[in-house]
Coordinates of C-alpha atoms and ligand atoms in Angstrom, one line a residue:
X1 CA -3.5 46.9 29.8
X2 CA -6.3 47.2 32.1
X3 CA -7.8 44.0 33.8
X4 CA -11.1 44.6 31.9
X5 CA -9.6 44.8 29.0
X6 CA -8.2 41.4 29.8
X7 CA -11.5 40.3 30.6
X8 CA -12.8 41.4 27.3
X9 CA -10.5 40.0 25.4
X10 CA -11.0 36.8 27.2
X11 CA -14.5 37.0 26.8
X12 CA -14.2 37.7 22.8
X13 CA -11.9 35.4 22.1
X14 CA -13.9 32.5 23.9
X15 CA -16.9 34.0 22.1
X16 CA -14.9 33.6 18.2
X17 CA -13.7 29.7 19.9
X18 CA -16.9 28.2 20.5
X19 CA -18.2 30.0 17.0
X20 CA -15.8 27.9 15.3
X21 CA -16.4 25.3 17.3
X22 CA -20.1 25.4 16.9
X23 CA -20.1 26.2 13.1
X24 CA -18.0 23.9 11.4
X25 CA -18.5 21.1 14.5
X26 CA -15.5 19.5 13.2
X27 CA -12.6 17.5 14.6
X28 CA -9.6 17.2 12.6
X29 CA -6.6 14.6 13.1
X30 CA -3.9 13.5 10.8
X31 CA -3.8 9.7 9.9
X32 CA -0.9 7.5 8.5
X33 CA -0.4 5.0 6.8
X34 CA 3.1 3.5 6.5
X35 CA 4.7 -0.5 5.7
X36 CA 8.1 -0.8 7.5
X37 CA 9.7 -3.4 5.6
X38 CA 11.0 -5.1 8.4
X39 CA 12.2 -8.7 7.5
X40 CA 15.5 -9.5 6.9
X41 CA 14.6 -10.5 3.3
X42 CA 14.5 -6.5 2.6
X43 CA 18.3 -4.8 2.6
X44 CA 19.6 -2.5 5.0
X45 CA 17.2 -4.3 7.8
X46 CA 19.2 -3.7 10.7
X47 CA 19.9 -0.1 9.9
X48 CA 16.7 0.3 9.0
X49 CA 15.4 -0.6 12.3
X50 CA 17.7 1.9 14.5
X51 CA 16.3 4.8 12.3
X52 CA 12.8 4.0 11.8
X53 CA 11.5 5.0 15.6
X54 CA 13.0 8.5 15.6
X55 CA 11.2 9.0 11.8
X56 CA 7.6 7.9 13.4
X57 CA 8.5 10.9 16.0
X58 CA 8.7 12.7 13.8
X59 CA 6.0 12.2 11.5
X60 CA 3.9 13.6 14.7
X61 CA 0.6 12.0 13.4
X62 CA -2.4 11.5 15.6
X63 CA -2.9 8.0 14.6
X64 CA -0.4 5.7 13.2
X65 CA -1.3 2.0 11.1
X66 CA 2.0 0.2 10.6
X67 CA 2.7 -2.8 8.8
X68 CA 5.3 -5.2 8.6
X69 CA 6.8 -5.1 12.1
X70 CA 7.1 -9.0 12.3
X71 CA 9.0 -9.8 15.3
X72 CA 8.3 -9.4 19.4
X73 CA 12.2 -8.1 19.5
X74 CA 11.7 -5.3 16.5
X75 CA 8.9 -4.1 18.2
X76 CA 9.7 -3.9 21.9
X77 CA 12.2 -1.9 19.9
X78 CA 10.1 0.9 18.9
X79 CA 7.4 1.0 21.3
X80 CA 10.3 1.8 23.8
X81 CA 11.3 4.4 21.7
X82 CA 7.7 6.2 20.5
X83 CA 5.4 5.6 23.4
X84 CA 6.4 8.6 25.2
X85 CA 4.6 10.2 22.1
X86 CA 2.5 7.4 21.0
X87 CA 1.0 6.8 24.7
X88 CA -1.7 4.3 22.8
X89 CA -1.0 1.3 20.9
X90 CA -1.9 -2.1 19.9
X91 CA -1.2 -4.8 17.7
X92 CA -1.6 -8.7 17.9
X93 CA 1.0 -9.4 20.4
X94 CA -0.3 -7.0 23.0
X95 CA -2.3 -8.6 26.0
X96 CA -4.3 -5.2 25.9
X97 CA -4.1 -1.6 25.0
X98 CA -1.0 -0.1 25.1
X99 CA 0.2 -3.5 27.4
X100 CA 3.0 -5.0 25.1
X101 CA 4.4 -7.6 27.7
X102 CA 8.4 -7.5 28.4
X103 CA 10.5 -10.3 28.6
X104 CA 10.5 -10.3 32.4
X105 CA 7.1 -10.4 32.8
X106 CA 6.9 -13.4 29.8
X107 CA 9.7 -15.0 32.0
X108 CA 7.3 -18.2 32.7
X109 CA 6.3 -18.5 29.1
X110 CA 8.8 -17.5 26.7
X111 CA 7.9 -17.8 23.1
X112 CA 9.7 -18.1 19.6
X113 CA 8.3 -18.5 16.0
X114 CA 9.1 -22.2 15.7
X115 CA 9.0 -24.0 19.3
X116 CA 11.0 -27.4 19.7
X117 CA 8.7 -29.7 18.1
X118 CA 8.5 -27.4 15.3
X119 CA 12.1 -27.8 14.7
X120 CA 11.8 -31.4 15.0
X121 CA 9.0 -31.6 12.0
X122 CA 11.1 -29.2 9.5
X123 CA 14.7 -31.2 9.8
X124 CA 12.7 -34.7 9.9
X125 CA 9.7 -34.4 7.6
X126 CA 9.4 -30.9 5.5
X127 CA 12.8 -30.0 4.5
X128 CA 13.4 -34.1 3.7
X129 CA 10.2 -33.9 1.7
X130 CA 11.3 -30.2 -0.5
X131 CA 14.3 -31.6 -1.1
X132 CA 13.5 -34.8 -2.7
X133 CA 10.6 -33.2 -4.8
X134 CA 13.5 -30.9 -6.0
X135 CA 12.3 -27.7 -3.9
X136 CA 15.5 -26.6 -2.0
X137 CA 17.7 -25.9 -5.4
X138 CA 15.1 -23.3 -6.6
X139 CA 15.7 -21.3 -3.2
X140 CA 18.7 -19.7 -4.7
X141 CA 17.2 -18.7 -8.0
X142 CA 13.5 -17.7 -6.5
X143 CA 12.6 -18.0 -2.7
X144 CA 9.0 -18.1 -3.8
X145 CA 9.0 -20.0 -6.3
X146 CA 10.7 -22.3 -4.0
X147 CA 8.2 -21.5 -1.2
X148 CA 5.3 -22.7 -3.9
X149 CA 7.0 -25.5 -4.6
X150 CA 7.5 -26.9 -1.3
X151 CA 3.7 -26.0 0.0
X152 CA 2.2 -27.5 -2.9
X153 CA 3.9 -30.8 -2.9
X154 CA 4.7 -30.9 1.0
X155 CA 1.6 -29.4 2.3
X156 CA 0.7 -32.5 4.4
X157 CA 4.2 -32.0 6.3
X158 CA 3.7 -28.2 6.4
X159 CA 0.7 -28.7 8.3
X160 CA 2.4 -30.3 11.1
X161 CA 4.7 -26.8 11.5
X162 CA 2.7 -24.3 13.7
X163 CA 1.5 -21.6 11.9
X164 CA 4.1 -18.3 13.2
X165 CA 6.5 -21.1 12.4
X166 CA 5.6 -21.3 8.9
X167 CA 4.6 -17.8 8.3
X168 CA 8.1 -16.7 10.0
X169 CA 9.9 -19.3 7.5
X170 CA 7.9 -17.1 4.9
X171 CA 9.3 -14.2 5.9
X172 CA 13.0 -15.0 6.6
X173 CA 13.3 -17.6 3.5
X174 CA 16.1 -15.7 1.4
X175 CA 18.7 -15.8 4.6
X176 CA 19.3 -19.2 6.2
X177 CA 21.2 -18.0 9.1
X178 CA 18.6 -14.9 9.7
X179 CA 15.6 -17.7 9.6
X180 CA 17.7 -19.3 12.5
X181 CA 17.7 -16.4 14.7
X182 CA 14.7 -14.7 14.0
X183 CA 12.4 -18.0 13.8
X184 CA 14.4 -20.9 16.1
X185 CA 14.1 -21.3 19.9
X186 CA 18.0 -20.3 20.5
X187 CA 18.2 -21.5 24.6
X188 CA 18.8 -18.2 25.9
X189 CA 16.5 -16.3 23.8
X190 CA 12.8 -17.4 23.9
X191 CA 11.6 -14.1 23.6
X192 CA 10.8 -13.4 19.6
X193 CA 7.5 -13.9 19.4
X194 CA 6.0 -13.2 15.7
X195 CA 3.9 -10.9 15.5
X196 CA 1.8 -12.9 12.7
X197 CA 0.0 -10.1 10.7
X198 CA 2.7 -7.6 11.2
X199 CA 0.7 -5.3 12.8
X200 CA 0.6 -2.4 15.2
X201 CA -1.4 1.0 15.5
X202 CA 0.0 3.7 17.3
X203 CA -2.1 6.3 18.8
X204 CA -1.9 9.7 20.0
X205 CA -5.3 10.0 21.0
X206 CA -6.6 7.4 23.3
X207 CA -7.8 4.3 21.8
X208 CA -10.9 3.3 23.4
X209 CA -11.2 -0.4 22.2
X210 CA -9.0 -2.7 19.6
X211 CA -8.9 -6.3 18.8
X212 CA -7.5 -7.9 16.0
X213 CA -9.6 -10.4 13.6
X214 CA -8.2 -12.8 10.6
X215 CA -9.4 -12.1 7.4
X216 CA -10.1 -16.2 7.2
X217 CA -10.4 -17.2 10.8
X218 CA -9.9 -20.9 11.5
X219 CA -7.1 -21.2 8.5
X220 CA -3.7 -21.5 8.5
X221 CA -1.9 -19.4 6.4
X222 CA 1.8 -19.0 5.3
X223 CA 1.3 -15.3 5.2
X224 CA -1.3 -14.3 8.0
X225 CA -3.4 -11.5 7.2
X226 CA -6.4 -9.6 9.1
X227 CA -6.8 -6.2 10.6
X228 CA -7.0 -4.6 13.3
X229 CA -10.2 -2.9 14.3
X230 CA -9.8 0.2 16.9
X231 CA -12.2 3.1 18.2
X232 CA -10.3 6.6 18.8
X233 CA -11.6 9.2 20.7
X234 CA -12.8 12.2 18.3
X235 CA -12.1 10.1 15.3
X236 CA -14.6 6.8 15.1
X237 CA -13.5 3.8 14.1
X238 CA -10.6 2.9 12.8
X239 CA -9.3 -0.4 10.9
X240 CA -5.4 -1.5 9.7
X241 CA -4.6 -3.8 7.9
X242 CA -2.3 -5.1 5.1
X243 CA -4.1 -7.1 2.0
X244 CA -2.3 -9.7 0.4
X245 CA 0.1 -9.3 -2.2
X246 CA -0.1 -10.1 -5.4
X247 CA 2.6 -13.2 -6.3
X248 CA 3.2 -14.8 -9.2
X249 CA 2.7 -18.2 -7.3
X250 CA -0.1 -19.1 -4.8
X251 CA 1.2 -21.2 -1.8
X252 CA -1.3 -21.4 0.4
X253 CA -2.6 -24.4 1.4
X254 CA -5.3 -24.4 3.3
X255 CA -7.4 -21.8 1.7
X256 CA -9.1 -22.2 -2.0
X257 CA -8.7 -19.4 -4.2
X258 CA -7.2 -20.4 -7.4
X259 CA -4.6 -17.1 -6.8
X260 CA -3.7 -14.0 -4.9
X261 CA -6.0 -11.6 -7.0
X262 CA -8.8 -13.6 -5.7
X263 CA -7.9 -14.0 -2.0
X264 CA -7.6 -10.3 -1.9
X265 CA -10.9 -9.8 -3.2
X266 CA -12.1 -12.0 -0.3
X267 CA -10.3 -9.9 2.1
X268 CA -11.9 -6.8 0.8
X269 CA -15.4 -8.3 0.9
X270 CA -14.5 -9.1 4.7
X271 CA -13.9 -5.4 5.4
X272 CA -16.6 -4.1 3.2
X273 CA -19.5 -6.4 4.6
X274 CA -18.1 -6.0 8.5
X275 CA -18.2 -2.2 8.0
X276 CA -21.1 -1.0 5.6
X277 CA -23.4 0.6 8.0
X278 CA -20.4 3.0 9.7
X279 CA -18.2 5.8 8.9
X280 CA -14.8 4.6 9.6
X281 CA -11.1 5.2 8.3
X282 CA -9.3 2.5 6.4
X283 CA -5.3 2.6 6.7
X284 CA -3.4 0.0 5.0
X285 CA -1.3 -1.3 2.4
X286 CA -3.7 -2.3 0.2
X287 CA -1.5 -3.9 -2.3
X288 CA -3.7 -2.6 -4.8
X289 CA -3.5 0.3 -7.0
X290 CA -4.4 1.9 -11.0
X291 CA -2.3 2.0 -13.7
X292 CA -1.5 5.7 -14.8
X293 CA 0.2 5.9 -17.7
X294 CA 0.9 9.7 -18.1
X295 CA 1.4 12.3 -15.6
X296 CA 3.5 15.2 -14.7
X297 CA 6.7 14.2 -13.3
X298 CA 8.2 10.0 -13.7
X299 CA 7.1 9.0 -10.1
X300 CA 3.4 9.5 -11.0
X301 CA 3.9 7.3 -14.2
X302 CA 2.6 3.8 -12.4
X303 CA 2.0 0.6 -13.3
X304 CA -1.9 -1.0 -12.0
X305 CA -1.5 -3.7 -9.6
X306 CA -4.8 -6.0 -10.2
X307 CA -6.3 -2.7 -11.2
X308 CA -9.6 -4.4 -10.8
X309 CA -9.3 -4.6 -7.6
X310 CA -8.6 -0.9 -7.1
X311 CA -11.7 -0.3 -8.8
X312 CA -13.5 -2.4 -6.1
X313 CA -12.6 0.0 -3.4
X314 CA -14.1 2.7 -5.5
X315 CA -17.1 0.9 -6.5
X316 CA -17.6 0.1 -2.6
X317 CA -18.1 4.4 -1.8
X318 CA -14.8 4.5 -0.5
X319 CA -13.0 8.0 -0.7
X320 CA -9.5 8.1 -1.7
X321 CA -7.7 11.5 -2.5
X322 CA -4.1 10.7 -2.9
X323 CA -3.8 10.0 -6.6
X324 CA -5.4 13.7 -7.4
X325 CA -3.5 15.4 -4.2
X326 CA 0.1 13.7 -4.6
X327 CA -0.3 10.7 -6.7
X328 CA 4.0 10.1 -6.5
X329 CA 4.7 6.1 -5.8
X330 CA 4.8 4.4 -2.7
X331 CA 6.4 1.6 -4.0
X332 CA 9.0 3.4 -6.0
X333 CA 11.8 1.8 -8.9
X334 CA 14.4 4.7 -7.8
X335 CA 14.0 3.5 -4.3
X336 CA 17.8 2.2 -3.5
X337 CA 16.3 -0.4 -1.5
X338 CA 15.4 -2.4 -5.3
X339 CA 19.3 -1.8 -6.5
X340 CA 19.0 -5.7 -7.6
X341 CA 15.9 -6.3 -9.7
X342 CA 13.5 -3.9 -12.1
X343 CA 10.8 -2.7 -9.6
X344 CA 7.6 -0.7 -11.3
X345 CA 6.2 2.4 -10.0
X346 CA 3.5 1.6 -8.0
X347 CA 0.6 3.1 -5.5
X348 CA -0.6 0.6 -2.7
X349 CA -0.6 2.5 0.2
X350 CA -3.5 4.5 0.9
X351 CA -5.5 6.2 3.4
X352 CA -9.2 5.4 2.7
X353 CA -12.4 6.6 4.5
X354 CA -16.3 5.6 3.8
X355 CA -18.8 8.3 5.7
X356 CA -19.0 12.2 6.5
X357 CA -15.5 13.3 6.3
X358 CA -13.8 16.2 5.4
X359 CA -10.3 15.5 4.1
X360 CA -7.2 17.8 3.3
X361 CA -4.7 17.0 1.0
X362 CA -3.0 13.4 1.8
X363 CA 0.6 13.7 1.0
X364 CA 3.5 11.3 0.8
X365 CA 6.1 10.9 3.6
X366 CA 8.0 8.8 5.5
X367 CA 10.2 9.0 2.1
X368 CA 13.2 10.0 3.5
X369 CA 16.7 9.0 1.9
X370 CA 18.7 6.4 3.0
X371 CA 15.3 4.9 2.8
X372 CA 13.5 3.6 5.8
X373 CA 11.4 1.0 4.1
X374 CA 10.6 -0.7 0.4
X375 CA 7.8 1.1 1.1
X376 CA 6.9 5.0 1.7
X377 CA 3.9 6.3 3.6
X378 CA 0.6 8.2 3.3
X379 CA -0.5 11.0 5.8
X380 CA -3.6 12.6 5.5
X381 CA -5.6 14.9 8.1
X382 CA -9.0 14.0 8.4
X383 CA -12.2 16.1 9.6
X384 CA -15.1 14.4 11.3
X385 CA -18.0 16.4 10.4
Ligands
NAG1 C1 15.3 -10.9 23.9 O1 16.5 -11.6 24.0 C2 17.6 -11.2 23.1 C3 18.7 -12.2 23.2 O2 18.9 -12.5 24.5 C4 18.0 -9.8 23.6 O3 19.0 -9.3 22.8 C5 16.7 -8.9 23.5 O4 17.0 -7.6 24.0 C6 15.6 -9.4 24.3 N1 14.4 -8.6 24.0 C7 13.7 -8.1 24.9 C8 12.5 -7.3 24.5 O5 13.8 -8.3 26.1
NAG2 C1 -13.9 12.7 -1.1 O1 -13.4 13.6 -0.1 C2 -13.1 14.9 -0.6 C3 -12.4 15.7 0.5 O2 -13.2 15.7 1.6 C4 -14.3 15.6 -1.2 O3 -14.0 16.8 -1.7 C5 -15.0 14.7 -2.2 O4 -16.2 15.2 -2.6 C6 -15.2 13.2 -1.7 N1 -15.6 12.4 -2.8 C7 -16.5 11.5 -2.6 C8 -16.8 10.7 -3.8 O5 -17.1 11.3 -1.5

């Protein structure tokens, strides 16, 4: 072929690129939303851990909203493994963008969950206190039942604990020797930080700014929760998070909502108010979702979690396509990973998005078997227009 043909080519096919550049003006990246279940309290934890960084590889999204990666050790983890893809991320343990301190360079101030004094206050004055009001024996039968108990009729001692000592008690409550390691100062090992929220966004395309923000700043909550707020070149802003969950018993003790339907709502509101004036893309386990009660295939038959709620998101002009597109559970009763108790079918993981977007079809994924989580993800590839 001749060099002007070449040319010509070259010159036509630059000619059809900006066209379809110019006439549909869009970007298009693919989001996802995914919680990692990654507490001891959730089986198959440590295997679940050594396979989950070579699944976020390959789920080969542009922007990645993870939830439940508690711990400093869990994370170093995966970062390690995904940044080579993932050359942007963030969560609330990082001291900027994509800078997720090491243990050498923490070497002068090494942190755990619970620090010295904190171990001091639960032998001497909180676990002194559950036990006499009758707290402990519950543990067995119902660690949150037993978590309610103690915070309601020990909050004055719980308020002595720090909070990532508490929240990281929380977390760990249904294994004492995995609270030990994961939340104690252990001599050689002051290096597990918590990672309070659980939080991290990973990021193929550069993330331009990020900060992280409590839903009820100024509280101290057993369960922290607030989202992170990030701005990603060709794709706007950008907010993850993970909304309460909805349990039987409230124990929170320094906030006053009369249950967990309610301090969701006020977490909502938080994001709805912060956000109304711009477009932006809402990833998150929402903890939220209808109830359908007949569909094609079993997996799509789900059970509401405070429905109401649901309907709030709707009500607020946010878009969510899922339901219609895939609609199978997230949280799912043939999921191995619930072998011991009846577990509904549930949706509470979505991708959401308020403004002028142009969505394809979300999908599930992250659903691989052995399971990688209690949870399975969304993905979703979104256009800006
Ligand atoms: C933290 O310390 C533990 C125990 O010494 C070690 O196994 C782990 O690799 C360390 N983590 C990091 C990120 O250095
Ligand atoms: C939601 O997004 C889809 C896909 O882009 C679009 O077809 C639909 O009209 C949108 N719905 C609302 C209520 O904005």
């Amino acid at each position: 072929m001749s060099s002007y043909c070449h040319l010509v080519r070259a010159v036509v096919s630059l000619c059809v690129l900006s066209h379809v550049v110019m006439v549909s003006g869009q970007i298009c990246r693919t989001v996802t939303t995914f919680n990692a279940g990654l507490t001891p309290a959730i089986d198959d934890y440590p295997s679940r851990l050594k396979r989950q960084p070579a699944a976020l590889l390959k789920e080969d999204a542009d922007v990645i909203c993870v939830q439940e990666y508690w711990f400093e050790n869990d994370l170093a983890h995966m970062l390690k493994a995904v940044s080579s893809k993932y050359a942007y991320h963030f969560s609330p343990l990082h001291t900027s963008i994509s800078y997720f301190p090491t243990l050498s360079r923490k070497y002068f101030f090494p942190e755990t969950a619970c620090n010295f004094a904190d171990v001091v206050h639960l032998y001497w004055r909180v676990l002194p206190c559950a036990r006499s009001r009758g707290c402990v024996p519950l543990l067995l039968q119902s660690p949150i039942e037993a978590m309610y108990c103690a915070v309601s009729k020990c909050a004055y001692f719980f308020k002595t604990l720090s909070e990532d000592c508490l929240s990281c008690i929380s977390l760990t409550a249904t294994s004492l020797p995995s609270l030990i390691d994961a939340c104690k100062p252990v001599y050689y090992a002051y290096n597990n930080s918590l990672n309070g929220p659980g939080l991290v966004l990973l990021s193929k395309q550069e993330i331009l700014s990020a900060e992280y923000h409590d839903f009820f700043p100024g509280r101290e909550l057993t369960l922290q929760r607030g989202f992170i707020e990030a701005e990603i070149k060709d794709l706007g802003t950008v907010v993850c998070s993970h909304f309460s969950a909805i349990f039987p018993y409230y124990f929170e003790y320094d906030l006053d909502f009369a249950n967990y339907v309610q301090q969701q709502q006020a977490e909502m509101a938080v994001i709805q108010s912060r956000f109304q004036s711009r477009d932006h893309i809402l990833l998150a386990d929402f903890n939220t979702g209808p109830q359908v009660e007949t569909a094609s295939s079993e997996d799509r038959v789900l059970k509401g979690k405070a429905p109401q709620n649901f309907q709030m998101w709707i009500a607020g002009g946010y878009n969510v396509t899922y339901l219609e597109d895939d609609g199978r559970c997230t949280s799912c009763r043939d999921n191995p990973i619930f072998d011991n108790y009846i577990h509904p079918n549930s949706v509470i993981d979505y991708v959401m998005f308020k403004g002028d977007y142009t969505a394809q079809k979300a999908e599930r994924t992250l659903d691989e078997s052995p399971p990688l989580s209690d949870h399975y993800g969304v993905r979703q590839t979104l256009c800006k227009n």
